[in-house]
mmCIF file of C-alpha atoms in Angstrom:
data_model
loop_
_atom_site.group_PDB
_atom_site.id
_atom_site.type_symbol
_atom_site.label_atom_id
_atom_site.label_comp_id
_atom_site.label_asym_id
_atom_site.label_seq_id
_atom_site.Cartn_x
_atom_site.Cartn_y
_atom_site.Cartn_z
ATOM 1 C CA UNK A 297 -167.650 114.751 -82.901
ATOM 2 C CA UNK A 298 -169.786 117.925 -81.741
ATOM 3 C CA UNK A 299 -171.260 120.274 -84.878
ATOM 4 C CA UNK A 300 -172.248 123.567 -83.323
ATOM 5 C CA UNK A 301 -174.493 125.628 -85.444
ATOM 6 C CA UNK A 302 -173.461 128.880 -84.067
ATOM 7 C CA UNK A 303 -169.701 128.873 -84.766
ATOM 8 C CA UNK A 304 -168.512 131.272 -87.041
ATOM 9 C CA UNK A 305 -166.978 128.538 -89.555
ATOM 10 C CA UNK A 306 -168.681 125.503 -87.980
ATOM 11 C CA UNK A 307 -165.417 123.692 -87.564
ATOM 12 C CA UNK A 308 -162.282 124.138 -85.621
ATOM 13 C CA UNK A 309 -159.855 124.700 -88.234
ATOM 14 C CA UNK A 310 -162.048 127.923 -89.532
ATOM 15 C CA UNK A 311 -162.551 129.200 -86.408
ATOM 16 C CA UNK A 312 -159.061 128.790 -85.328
ATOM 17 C CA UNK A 313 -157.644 130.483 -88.359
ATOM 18 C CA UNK A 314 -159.985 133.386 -88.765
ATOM 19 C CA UNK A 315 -158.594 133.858 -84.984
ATOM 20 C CA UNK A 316 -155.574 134.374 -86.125
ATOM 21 C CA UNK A 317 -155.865 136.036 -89.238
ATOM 22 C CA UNK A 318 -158.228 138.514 -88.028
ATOM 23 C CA UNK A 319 -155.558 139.106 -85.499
ATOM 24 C CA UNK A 320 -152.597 139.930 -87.820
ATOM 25 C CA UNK A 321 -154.838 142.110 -89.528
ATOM 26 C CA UNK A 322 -155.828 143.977 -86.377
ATOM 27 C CA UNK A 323 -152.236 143.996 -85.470
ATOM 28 C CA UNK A 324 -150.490 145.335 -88.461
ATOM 29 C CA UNK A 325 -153.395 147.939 -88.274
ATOM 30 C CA UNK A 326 -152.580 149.206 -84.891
ATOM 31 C CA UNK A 327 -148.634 149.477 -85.774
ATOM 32 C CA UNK A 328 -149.517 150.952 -88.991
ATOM 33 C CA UNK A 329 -151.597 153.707 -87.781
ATOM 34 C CA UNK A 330 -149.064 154.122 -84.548
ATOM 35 C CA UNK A 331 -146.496 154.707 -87.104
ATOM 36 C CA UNK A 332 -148.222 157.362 -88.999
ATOM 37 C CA UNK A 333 -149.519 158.973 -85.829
ATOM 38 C CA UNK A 334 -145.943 159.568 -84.958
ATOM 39 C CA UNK A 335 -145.182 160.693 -88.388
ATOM 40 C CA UNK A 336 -147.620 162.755 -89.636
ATOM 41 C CA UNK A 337 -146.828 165.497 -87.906
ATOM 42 C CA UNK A 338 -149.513 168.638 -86.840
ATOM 43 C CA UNK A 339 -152.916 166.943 -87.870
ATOM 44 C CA UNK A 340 -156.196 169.046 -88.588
ATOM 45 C CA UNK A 341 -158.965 167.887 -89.682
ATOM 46 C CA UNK A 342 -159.002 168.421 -93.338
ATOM 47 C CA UNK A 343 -155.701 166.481 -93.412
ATOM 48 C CA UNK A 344 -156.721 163.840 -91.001
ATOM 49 C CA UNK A 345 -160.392 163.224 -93.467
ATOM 50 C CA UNK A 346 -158.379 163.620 -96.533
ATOM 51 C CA UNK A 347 -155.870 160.547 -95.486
ATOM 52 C CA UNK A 348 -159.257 158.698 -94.172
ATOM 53 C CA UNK A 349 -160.854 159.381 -97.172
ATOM 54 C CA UNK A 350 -158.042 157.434 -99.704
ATOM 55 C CA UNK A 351 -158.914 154.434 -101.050
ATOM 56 C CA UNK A 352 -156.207 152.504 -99.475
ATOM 57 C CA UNK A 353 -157.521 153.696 -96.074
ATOM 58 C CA UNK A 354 -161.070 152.927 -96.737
ATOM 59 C CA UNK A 355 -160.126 149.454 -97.798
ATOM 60 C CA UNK A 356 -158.045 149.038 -94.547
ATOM 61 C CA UNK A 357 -161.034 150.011 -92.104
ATOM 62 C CA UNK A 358 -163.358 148.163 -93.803
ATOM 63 C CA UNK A 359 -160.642 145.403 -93.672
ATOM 64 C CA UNK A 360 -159.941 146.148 -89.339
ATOM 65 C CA UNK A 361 -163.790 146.592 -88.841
ATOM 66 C CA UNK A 362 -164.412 143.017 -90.334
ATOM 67 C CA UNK A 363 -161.970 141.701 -89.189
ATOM 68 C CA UNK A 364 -162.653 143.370 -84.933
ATOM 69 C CA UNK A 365 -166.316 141.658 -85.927
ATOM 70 C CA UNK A 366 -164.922 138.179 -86.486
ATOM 71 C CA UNK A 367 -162.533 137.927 -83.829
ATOM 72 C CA UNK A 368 -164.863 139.608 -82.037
ATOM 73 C CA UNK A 369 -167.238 136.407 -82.826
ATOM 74 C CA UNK A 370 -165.061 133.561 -82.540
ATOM 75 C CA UNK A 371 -163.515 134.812 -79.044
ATOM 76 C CA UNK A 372 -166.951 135.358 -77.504
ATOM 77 C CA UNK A 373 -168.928 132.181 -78.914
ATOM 78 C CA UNK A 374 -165.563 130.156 -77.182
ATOM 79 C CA UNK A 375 -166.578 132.828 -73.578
ATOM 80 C CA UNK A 376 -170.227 131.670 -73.988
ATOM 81 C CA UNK A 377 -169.551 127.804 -74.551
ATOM 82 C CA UNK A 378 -167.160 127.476 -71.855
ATOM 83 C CA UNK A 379 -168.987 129.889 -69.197
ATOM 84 C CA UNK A 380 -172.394 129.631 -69.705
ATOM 85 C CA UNK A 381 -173.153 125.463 -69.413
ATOM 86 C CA UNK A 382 -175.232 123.581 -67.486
ATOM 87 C CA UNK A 383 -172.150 123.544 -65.204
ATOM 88 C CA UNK A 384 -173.300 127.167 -64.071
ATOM 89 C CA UNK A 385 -176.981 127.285 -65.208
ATOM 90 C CA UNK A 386 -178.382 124.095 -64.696
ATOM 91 C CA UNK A 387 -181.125 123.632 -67.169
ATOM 92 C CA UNK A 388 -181.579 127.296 -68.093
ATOM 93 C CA UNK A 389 -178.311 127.049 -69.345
ATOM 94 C CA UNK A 390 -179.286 126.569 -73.275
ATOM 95 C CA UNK A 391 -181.568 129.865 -73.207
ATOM 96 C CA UNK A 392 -179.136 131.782 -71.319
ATOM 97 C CA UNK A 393 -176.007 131.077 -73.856
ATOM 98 C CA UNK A 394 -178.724 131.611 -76.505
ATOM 99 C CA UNK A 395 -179.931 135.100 -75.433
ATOM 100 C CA UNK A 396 -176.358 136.051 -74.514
ATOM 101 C CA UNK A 397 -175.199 134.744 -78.349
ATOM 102 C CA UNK A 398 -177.757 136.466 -80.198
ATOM 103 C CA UNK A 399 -177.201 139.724 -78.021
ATOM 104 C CA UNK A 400 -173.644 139.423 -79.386
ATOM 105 C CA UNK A 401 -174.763 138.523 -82.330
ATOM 106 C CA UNK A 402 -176.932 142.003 -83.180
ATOM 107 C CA UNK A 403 -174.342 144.120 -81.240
ATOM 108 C CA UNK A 404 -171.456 142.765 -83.810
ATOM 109 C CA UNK A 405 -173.591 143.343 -86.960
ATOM 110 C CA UNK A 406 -175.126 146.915 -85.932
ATOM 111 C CA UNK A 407 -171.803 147.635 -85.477
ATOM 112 C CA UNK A 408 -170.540 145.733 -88.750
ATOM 113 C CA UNK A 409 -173.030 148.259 -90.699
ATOM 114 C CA UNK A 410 -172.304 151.421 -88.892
ATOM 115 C CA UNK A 411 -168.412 150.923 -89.773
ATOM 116 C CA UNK A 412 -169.341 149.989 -93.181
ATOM 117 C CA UNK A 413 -171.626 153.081 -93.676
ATOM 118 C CA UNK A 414 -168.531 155.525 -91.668
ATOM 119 C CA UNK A 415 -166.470 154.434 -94.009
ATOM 120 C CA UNK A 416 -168.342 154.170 -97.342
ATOM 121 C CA UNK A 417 -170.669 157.073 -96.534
ATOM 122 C CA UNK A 418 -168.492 160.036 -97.722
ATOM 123 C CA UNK A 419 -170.350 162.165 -95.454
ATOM 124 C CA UNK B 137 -146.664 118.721 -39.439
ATOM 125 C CA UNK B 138 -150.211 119.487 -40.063
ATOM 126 C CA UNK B 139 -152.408 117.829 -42.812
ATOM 127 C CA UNK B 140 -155.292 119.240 -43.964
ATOM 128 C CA UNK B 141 -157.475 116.314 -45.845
ATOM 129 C CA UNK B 142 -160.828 116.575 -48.257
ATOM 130 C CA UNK B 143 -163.263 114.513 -46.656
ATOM 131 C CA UNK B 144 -166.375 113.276 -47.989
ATOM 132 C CA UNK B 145 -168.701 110.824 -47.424
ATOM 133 C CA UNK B 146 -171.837 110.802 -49.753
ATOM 134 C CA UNK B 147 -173.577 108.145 -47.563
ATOM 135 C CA UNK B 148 -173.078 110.549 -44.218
ATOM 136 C CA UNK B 149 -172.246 114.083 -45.287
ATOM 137 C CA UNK B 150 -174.012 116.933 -46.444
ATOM 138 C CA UNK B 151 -171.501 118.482 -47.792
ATOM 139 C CA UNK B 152 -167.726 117.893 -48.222
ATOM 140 C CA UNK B 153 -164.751 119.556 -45.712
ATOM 141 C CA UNK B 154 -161.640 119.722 -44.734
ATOM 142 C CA UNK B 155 -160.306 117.654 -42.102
ATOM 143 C CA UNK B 156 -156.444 118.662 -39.710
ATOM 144 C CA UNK B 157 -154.363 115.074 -38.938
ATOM 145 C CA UNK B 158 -151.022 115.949 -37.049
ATOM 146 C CA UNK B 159 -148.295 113.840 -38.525
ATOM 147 C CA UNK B 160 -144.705 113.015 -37.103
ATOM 148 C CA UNK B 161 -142.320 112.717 -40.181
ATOM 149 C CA UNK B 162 -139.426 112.447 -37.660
ATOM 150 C CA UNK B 163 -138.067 115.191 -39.998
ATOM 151 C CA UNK B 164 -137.988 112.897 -43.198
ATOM 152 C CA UNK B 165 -138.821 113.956 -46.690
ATOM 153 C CA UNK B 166 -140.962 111.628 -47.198
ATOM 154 C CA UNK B 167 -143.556 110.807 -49.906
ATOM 155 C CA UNK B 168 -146.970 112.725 -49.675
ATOM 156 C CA UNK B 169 -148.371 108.781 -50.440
ATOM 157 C CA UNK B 170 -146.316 108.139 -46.939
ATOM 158 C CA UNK B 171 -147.899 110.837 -45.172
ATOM 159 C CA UNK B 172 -151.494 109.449 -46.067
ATOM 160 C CA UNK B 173 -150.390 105.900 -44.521
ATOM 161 C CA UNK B 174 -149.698 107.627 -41.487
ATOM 162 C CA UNK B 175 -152.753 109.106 -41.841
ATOM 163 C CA UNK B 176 -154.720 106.515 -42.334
ATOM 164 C CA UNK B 177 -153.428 104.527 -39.669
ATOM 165 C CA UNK B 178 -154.661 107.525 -37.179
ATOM 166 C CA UNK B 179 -158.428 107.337 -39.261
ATOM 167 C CA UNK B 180 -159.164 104.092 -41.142
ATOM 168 C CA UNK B 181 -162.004 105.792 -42.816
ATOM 169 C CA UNK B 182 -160.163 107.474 -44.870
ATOM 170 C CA UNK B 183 -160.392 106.152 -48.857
ATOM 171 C CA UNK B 184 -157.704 106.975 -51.553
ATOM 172 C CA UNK B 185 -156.649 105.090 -54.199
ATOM 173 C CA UNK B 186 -152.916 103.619 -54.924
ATOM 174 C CA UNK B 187 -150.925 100.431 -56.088
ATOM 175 C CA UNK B 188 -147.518 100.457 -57.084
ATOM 176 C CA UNK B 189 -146.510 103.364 -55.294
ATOM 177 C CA UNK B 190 -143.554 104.175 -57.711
ATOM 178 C CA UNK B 191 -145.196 106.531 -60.343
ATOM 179 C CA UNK B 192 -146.179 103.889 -62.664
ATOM 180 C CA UNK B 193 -149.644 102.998 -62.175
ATOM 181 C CA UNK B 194 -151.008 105.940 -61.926
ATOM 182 C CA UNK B 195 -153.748 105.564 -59.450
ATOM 183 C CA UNK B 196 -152.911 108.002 -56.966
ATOM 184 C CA UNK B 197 -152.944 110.917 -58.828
ATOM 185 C CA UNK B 198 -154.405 113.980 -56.188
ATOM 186 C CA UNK B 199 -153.797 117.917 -56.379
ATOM 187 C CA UNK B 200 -151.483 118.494 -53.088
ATOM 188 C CA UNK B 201 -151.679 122.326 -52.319
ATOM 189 C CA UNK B 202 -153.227 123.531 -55.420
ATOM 190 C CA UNK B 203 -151.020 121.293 -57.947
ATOM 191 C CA UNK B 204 -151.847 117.918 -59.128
ATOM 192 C CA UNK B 205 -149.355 115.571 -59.545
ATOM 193 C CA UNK B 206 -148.928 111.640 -58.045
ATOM 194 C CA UNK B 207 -148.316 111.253 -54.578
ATOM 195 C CA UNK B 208 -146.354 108.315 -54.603
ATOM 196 C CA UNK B 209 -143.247 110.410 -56.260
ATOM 197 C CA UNK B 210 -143.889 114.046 -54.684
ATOM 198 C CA UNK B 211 -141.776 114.531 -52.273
ATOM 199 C CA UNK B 212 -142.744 116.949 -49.184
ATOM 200 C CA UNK B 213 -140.349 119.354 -50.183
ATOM 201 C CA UNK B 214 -141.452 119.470 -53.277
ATOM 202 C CA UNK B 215 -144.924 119.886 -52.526
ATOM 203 C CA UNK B 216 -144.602 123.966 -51.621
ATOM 204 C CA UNK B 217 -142.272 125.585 -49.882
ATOM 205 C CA UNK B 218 -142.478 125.579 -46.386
ATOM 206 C CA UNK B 219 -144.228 121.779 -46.285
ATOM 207 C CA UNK B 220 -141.239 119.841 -45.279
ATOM 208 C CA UNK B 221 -140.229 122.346 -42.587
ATOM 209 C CA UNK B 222 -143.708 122.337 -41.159
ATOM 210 C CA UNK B 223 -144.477 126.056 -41.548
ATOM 211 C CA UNK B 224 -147.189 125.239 -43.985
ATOM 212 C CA UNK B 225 -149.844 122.348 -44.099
ATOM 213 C CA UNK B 226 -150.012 119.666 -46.620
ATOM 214 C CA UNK B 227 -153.222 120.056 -48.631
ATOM 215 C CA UNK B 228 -154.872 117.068 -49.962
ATOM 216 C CA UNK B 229 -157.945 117.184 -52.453
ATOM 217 C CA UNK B 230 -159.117 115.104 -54.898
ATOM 218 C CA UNK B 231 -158.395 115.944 -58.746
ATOM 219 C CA UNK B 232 -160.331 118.619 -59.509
ATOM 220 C CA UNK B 233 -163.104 118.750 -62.275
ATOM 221 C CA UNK B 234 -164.156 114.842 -61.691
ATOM 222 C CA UNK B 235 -166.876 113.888 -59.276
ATOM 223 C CA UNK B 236 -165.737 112.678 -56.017
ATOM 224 C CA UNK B 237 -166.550 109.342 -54.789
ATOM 225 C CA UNK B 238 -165.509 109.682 -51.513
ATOM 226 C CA UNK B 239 -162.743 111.629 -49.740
ATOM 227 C CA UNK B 240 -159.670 111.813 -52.719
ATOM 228 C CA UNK B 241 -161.288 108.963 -54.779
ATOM 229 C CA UNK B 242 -162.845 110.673 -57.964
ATOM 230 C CA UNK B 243 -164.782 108.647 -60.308
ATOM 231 C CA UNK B 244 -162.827 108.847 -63.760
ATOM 232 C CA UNK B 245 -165.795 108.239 -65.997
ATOM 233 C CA UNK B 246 -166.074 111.081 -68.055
ATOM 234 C CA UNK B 247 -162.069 110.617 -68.418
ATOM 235 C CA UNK B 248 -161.885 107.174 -69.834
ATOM 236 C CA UNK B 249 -165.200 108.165 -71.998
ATOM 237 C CA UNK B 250 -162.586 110.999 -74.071
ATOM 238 C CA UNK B 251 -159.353 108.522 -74.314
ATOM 239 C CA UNK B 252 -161.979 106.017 -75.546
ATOM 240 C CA UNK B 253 -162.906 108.594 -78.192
ATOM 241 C CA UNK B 254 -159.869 108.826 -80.003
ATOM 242 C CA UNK B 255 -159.393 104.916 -80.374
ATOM 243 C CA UNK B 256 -156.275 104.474 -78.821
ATOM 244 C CA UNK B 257 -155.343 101.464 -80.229
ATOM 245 C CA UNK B 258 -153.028 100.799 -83.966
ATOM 246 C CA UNK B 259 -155.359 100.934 -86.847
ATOM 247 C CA UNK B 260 -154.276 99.193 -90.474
ATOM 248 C CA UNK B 261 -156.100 97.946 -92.807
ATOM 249 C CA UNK B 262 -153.931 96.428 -94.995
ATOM 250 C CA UNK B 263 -152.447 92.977 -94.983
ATOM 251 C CA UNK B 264 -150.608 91.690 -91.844
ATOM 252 C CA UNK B 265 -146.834 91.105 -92.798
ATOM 253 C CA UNK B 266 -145.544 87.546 -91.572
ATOM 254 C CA UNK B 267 -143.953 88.385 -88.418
ATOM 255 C CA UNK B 268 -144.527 92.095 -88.066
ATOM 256 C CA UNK B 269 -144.784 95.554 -89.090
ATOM 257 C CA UNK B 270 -141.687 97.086 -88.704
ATOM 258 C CA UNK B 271 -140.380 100.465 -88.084
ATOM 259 C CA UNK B 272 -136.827 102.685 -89.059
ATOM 260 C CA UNK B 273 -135.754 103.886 -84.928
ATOM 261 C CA UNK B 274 -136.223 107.269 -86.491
ATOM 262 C CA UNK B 275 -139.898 106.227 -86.901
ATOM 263 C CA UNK B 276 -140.108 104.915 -83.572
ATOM 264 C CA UNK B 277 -138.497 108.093 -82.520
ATOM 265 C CA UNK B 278 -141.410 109.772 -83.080
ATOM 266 C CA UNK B 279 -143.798 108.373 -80.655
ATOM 267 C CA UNK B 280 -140.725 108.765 -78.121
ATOM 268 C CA UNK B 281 -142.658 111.276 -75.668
ATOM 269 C CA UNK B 282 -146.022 109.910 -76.306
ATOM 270 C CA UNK B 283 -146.607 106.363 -75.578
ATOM 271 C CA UNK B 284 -145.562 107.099 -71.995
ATOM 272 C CA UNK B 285 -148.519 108.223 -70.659
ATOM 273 C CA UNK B 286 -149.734 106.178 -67.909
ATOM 274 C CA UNK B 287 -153.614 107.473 -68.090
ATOM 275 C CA UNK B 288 -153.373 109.497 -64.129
ATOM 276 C CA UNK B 289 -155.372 111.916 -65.474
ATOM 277 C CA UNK B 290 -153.320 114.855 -63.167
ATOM 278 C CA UNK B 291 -153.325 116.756 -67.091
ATOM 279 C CA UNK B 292 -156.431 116.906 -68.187
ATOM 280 C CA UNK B 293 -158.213 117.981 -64.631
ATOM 281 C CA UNK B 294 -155.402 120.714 -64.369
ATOM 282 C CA UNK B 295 -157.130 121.764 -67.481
ATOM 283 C CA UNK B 296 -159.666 124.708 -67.451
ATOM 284 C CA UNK B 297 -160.904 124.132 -70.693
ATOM 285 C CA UNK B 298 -161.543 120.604 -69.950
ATOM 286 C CA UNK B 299 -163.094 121.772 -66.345
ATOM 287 C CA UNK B 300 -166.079 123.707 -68.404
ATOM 288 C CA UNK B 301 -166.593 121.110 -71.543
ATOM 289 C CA UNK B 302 -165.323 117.415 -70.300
ATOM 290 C CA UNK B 303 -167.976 116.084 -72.702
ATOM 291 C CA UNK B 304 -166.749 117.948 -75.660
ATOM 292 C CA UNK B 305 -163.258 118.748 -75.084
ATOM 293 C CA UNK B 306 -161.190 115.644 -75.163
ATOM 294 C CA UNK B 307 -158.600 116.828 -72.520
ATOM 295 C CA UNK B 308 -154.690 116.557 -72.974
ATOM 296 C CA UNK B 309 -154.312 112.889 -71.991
ATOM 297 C CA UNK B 310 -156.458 111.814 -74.735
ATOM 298 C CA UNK B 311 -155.408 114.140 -77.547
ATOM 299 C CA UNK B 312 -151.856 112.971 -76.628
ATOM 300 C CA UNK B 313 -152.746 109.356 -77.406
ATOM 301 C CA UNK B 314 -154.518 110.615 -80.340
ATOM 302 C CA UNK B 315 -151.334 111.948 -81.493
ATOM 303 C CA UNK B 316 -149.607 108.546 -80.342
ATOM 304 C CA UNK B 317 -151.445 106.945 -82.940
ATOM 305 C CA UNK B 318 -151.275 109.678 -85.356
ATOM 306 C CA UNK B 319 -147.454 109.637 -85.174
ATOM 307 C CA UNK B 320 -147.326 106.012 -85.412
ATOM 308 C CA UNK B 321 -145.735 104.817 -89.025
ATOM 309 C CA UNK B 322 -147.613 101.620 -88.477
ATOM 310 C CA UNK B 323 -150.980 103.332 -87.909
ATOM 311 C CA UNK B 324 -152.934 104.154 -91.400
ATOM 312 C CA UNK B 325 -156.089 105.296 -89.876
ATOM 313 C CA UNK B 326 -155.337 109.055 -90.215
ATOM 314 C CA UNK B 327 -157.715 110.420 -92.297
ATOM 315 C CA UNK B 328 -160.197 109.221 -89.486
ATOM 316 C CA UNK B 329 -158.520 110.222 -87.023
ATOM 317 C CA UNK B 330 -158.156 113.906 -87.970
ATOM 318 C CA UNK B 331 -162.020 114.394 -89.360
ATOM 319 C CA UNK B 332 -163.233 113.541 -85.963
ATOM 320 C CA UNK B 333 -161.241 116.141 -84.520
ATOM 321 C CA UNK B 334 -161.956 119.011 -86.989
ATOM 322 C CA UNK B 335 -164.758 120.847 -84.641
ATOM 323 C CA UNK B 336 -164.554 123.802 -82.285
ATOM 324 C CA UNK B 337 -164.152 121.337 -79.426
ATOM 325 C CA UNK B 338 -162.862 118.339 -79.209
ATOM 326 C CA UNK B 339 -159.203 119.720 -79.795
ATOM 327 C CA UNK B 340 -159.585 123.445 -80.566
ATOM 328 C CA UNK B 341 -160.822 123.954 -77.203
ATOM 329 C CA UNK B 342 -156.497 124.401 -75.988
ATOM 330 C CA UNK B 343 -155.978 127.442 -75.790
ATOM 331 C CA UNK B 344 -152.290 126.643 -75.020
ATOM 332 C CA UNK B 345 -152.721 127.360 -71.236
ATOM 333 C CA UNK B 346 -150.031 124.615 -70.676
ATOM 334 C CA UNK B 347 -151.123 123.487 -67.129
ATOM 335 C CA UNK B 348 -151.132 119.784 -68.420
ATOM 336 C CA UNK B 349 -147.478 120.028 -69.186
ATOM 337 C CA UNK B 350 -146.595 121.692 -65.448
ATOM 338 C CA UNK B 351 -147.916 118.755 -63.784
ATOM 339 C CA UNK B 352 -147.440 115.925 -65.557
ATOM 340 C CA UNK B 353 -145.554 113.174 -63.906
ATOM 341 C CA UNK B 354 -143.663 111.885 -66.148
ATOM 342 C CA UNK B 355 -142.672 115.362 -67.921
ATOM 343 C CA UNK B 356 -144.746 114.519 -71.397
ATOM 344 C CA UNK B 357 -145.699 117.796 -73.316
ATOM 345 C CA UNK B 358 -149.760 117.566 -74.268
ATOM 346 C CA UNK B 359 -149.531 120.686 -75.783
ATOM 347 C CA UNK B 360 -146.927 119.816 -77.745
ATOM 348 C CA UNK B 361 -148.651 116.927 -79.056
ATOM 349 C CA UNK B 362 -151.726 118.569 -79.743
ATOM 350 C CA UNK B 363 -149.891 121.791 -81.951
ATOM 351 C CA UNK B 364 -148.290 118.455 -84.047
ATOM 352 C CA UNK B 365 -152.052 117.259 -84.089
ATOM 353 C CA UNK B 366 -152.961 120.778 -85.404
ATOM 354 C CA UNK B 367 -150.275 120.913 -88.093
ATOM 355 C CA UNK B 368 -151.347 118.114 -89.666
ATOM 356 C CA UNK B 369 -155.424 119.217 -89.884
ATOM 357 C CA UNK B 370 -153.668 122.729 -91.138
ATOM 358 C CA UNK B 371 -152.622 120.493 -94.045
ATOM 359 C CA UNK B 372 -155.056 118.446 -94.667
ATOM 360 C CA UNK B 373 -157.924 121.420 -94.433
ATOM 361 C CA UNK B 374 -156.297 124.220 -96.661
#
């Protein structure tokens, strides 16, 4: 049995199923906000920060921009494991999946925080 | 027709390449294992494996023009279009993802190492009946599909995801003899079974690309297998 460290649940079964959560959540986002794109009409902005501003919204980003950073995560790490071996690298191939994880890594939660902050920051 | 054969020769060659035989199938369909007779009577240095020649052994599996499959019971025409007719060459090459031995003889090491991984062999730990342990035929059913395989490995090295990890991922051939076992009602070994196949590779690495069940020979469904295999640590894990 192989025990990656870096795997976002650090076993299949997790990974596999925040895959597919993640992507329900994603999805029912993109139809919702389809929908209401259609419906809503002549936006400005007052009306457009006023429906971003509800609660219900702001718990549904902060829902999508989790869940974009964990499928996000899980879709990558399974790029980087499969790509970047010692089938293509040779020896260097540890340090280049590790540079190219961690780069993921810090891109995912700097943009984890700045979604969080959008959201939450009432700005 | 024209046949165009992988050729290599680790004792002599550099590098591998592709070598043209002319072949005169008098028009015949014949088998692409045919064809390589008649090739190898023109060059006896030509090595491939084979033995029954009737899709049961499974020692000649090969990837004839960019689809594996055995050679013994793949016809010309079935090949590609255009084969039979002689308006395209046959393409021989080895199984792809294994090292090659020499011309389409690949050494099926790391192969054997994965269907060794997932014990395929009944497991029970409780007392041995008299005669037997029997089975309802709707339990037998279920390995119906399964216990078929005959190990030519044409699945798992159509596999991309067992191309890049064939040390971690266990291939389709081997998770569908897991599942042989797992489906078995005289096999109580389950609980082992499944928590050696809980990580992100040795069965999560299918990502349902479904090549395994295009070329398998005798028309099993890894894929199938390994969703059942999936249900079932679903279960158990939540």
């Amino acid at each position: 049995m192989v025990t990656p460290v870096t795997s976002l649940g650090r076993n299949g079964l997790y990974d596999w199923l925040i895959q597919r959560v993640s992507a329900v959540i994603i999805g029912v986002y993109l139809i919702f906000m389809l929908g209401y794109l259609m419906t809503a009409g002549d936006l400005d902005f007052a009306s457009w920060k006023a429906f971003m501003g509800s609660i219900c919204m702001q718990i549904a980003n902060t829902l999508l921009v989790i869940a974009v950073a964990a499928h996000t995560w899980v879709g990558l790490w399974g790029v980087t494991t499969d790509y970047l071996t010692s089938l293509t690298f040779g020896k260097a191939a540890t340090g280049v999946r590790l540079i190219a994880q961690v780069a993921i890594a810090l891109a995912l939660v700097v943009y984890l925080l700045w979604g969080l902050v959008l959201i939450w920051g009432g700005a | 027709m024209k046949v165009s054969i992988y050729r290599y020769n680790p004792e002599t060659d550099r590098e591998p390449s592709m070598k043209e035989y002319e072949v005169d199938t008098q028009g015949k369909d014949l088998m692409v294992l045919d064809i390589l007779a008649l090739v190898k009577e023109q060059d006896q240095s030509l090595a491939y494996r084979r033995s029954c020649r009737e899709g049961v052994c499974g020692s000649d599996g090969m990837n004839m023009n960019g689809k594996n499959g055995l050679a013994c019971i793949t016809p010309l025409s079935q090949v590609a279009p255009g084969v039979l007719e002689g308006k395209k060459p046959l393409i021989l090459r080895p199984l792809p993802g294994l090292p090659v031995i020499r011309d389409l003889v690949v050494d099926m090491g790391m192969f054997y190492n994965q269907y060794e991984k997932v014990q395929p062999y009944l497991q029970n730990n409780t007392p041995a009946p008299a005669i037997e342990r029997l089975q309802s035929p709707e339990e037998r059913a279920k390995i119906d599909g399964l216990y078929e395989c005959i190990l030519c490995a044409c699945c798992s090295t159509s596999c991309p995801s067992f191309w890049w990890n064939p040390d971690k991922f266990l291939g389709p051939a081997a998770l569908l003899q897991s599942y042989r076992f797992l489906a078995d009602s005289r096999d109580n070994a389950t609980e082992e079974r499944l928590s050696k196949l809980d990580d992100p590779f040795s069965l999560f690495r299918c990502h349902g690309i479904m090549n395994c069940v295009s070329v398998c020979p005798k028309g099993l469904n890894p894929t199938r297998a390994i969703g059942h295999i999936r249900s079932m640590l679903l279960e158990r894990g939540i």
